[in-house]
Amino acid sequence: MSAHADLNGALDALQGKLQSLNDLVRANQFMVEAMASQGNALKQMSSEHTRDMLRHQARARFHPETGTAPDAAVLAILEEVLAPQQESAEIIPFPVRA
């Protein structure tokens, strides 16, 4: 019975990993489709405006209650990726050897 429980646990863990991978694939597909269909327009926008527009489109598609293809997990991935970027830390160059 213990081996059966171990196998079920492993299968459950694998199912969770596969679902996470599927969510990432769907989020990536959204980004690829956006670049393919709107690439030129997106390249002309500021990065902040581009992220804002893509977040809006992601919400319209994946919002769990109002989206055309509801999927909260995919939306969460895209919200994180497309979140406004904080100022990054200053890069300190290595000292030059004399």
mmCIF file of C-alpha atoms in Angstrom:
data_model
loop_
_atom_site.group_PDB
_atom_site.id
_atom_site.type_symbol
_atom_site.label_atom_id
_atom_site.label_comp_id
_atom_site.label_asym_id
_atom_site.label_seq_id
_atom_site.Cartn_x
_atom_site.Cartn_y
_atom_site.Cartn_z
ATOM 1 C CA MET A 1 0.000 0.000 0.000
ATOM 2 C CA SER A 2 2.902 2.349 0.756
ATOM 3 C CA ALA A 3 4.275 2.011 -2.772
ATOM 4 C CA HIS A 4 0.818 2.825 -4.123
ATOM 5 C CA ALA A 5 0.632 5.962 -1.961
ATOM 6 C CA ASP A 6 4.144 6.977 -3.056
ATOM 7 C CA LEU A 7 3.190 6.511 -6.699
ATOM 8 C CA ASN A 8 0.033 8.578 -6.255
ATOM 9 C CA GLY A 9 2.049 11.312 -4.547
ATOM 10 C CA ALA A 10 4.566 11.326 -7.388
ATOM 11 C CA LEU A 11 1.794 11.443 -9.982
ATOM 12 C CA ASP A 12 0.123 14.341 -8.152
ATOM 13 C CA ALA A 13 3.416 16.238 -8.045
ATOM 14 C CA LEU A 14 3.965 15.560 -11.747
ATOM 15 C CA GLN A 15 0.432 16.750 -12.540
ATOM 16 C CA GLY A 16 1.123 19.992 -10.688
ATOM 17 C CA LYS A 17 4.377 20.524 -12.591
ATOM 18 C CA LEU A 18 2.662 19.833 -15.912
ATOM 19 C CA GLN A 19 -0.096 22.319 -15.088
ATOM 20 C CA SER A 20 2.499 24.972 -14.210
ATOM 21 C CA LEU A 21 4.307 24.291 -17.468
ATOM 22 C CA ASN A 22 1.038 24.564 -19.393
ATOM 23 C CA ASP A 23 0.310 27.909 -17.716
ATOM 24 C CA LEU A 24 3.750 29.185 -18.724
ATOM 25 C CA VAL A 25 3.254 27.960 -22.291
ATOM 26 C CA ARG A 26 -0.111 29.766 -22.541
ATOM 27 C CA ALA A 27 1.404 32.981 -21.154
ATOM 28 C CA ASN A 28 4.286 32.710 -23.609
ATOM 29 C CA GLN A 29 1.861 32.053 -26.464
ATOM 30 C CA PHE A 30 -0.018 35.239 -25.549
ATOM 31 C CA MET A 31 3.217 37.244 -25.695
ATOM 32 C CA VAL A 32 4.286 35.672 -28.999
ATOM 33 C CA GLU A 33 0.888 36.374 -30.569
ATOM 34 C CA ALA A 34 1.000 39.972 -29.339
ATOM 35 C CA MET A 35 4.448 40.495 -30.855
ATOM 36 C CA ALA A 36 3.434 38.844 -34.123
ATOM 37 C CA SER A 37 0.262 40.859 -34.553
ATOM 38 C CA GLN A 38 1.305 44.165 -32.956
ATOM 39 C CA GLY A 39 5.093 44.093 -33.039
ATOM 40 C CA ASN A 40 5.633 47.256 -35.039
ATOM 41 C CA ALA A 41 3.252 49.294 -32.884
ATOM 42 C CA LEU A 42 4.735 47.894 -29.673
ATOM 43 C CA LYS A 43 8.278 48.770 -30.764
ATOM 44 C CA GLN A 44 7.291 52.409 -31.201
ATOM 45 C CA MET A 45 5.841 52.711 -27.672
ATOM 46 C CA SER A 46 7.697 53.297 -24.449
ATOM 47 C CA SER A 47 8.327 50.165 -22.408
ATOM 48 C CA GLU A 48 5.905 51.385 -19.734
ATOM 49 C CA HIS A 49 3.130 52.008 -22.265
ATOM 50 C CA THR A 50 3.783 48.643 -23.920
ATOM 51 C CA ARG A 51 3.537 46.794 -20.596
ATOM 52 C CA ASP A 52 0.366 48.679 -19.701
ATOM 53 C CA MET A 53 -1.279 47.842 -23.020
ATOM 54 C CA LEU A 54 -0.290 44.168 -22.830
ATOM 55 C CA ARG A 55 -1.551 43.923 -19.227
ATOM 56 C CA HIS A 56 -4.875 45.361 -20.359
ATOM 57 C CA GLN A 57 -5.089 42.819 -23.190
ATOM 58 C CA ALA A 58 -4.085 39.968 -20.853
ATOM 59 C CA ARG A 59 -6.824 40.952 -18.400
ATOM 60 C CA ALA A 60 -9.377 41.106 -21.214
ATOM 61 C CA ARG A 61 -8.470 37.580 -22.252
ATOM 62 C CA PHE A 62 -7.601 35.757 -19.015
ATOM 63 C CA HIS A 63 -9.556 37.467 -16.206
ATOM 64 C CA PRO A 64 -11.312 34.645 -14.317
ATOM 65 C CA GLU A 65 -14.715 36.342 -14.331
ATOM 66 C CA THR A 66 -14.795 38.571 -17.399
ATOM 67 C CA GLY A 67 -12.102 37.211 -19.737
ATOM 68 C CA THR A 68 -12.724 35.681 -23.128
ATOM 69 C CA ALA A 69 -10.547 32.707 -22.106
ATOM 70 C CA PRO A 70 -10.611 32.817 -18.287
ATOM 71 C CA ASP A 71 -7.460 31.518 -16.618
ATOM 72 C CA ALA A 72 -6.339 33.024 -13.311
ATOM 73 C CA ALA A 73 -2.978 31.223 -13.307
ATOM 74 C CA VAL A 74 -1.977 32.525 -16.737
ATOM 75 C CA LEU A 75 -3.130 36.017 -15.820
ATOM 76 C CA ALA A 76 -1.036 35.902 -12.635
ATOM 77 C CA ILE A 77 2.067 35.029 -14.665
ATOM 78 C CA LEU A 78 1.446 37.830 -17.135
ATOM 79 C CA GLU A 79 0.664 40.345 -14.377
ATOM 80 C CA GLU A 80 4.012 39.543 -12.773
ATOM 81 C CA VAL A 81 5.975 39.702 -16.019
ATOM 82 C CA LEU A 82 4.272 42.871 -17.224
ATOM 83 C CA ALA A 83 4.258 44.702 -13.892
ATOM 84 C CA PRO A 84 5.714 48.204 -13.926
ATOM 85 C CA GLN A 85 9.434 47.904 -13.451
ATOM 86 C CA GLN A 86 11.037 49.432 -10.405
ATOM 87 C CA GLU A 87 14.180 51.412 -10.926
ATOM 88 C CA SER A 88 16.917 48.847 -11.097
ATOM 89 C CA ALA A 89 19.943 48.987 -8.891
ATOM 90 C CA GLU A 90 22.918 50.873 -10.198
ATOM 91 C CA ILE A 91 25.532 48.579 -11.668
ATOM 92 C CA ILE A 92 28.855 49.181 -10.046
ATOM 93 C CA PRO A 93 31.699 48.443 -12.450
ATOM 94 C CA PHE A 94 34.630 46.324 -11.348
ATOM 95 C CA PRO A 95 37.703 48.368 -10.504
ATOM 96 C CA VAL A 96 40.300 48.493 -13.233
ATOM 97 C CA ARG A 97 43.598 46.878 -12.340
ATOM 98 C CA ALA A 98 46.607 49.119 -12.569
#
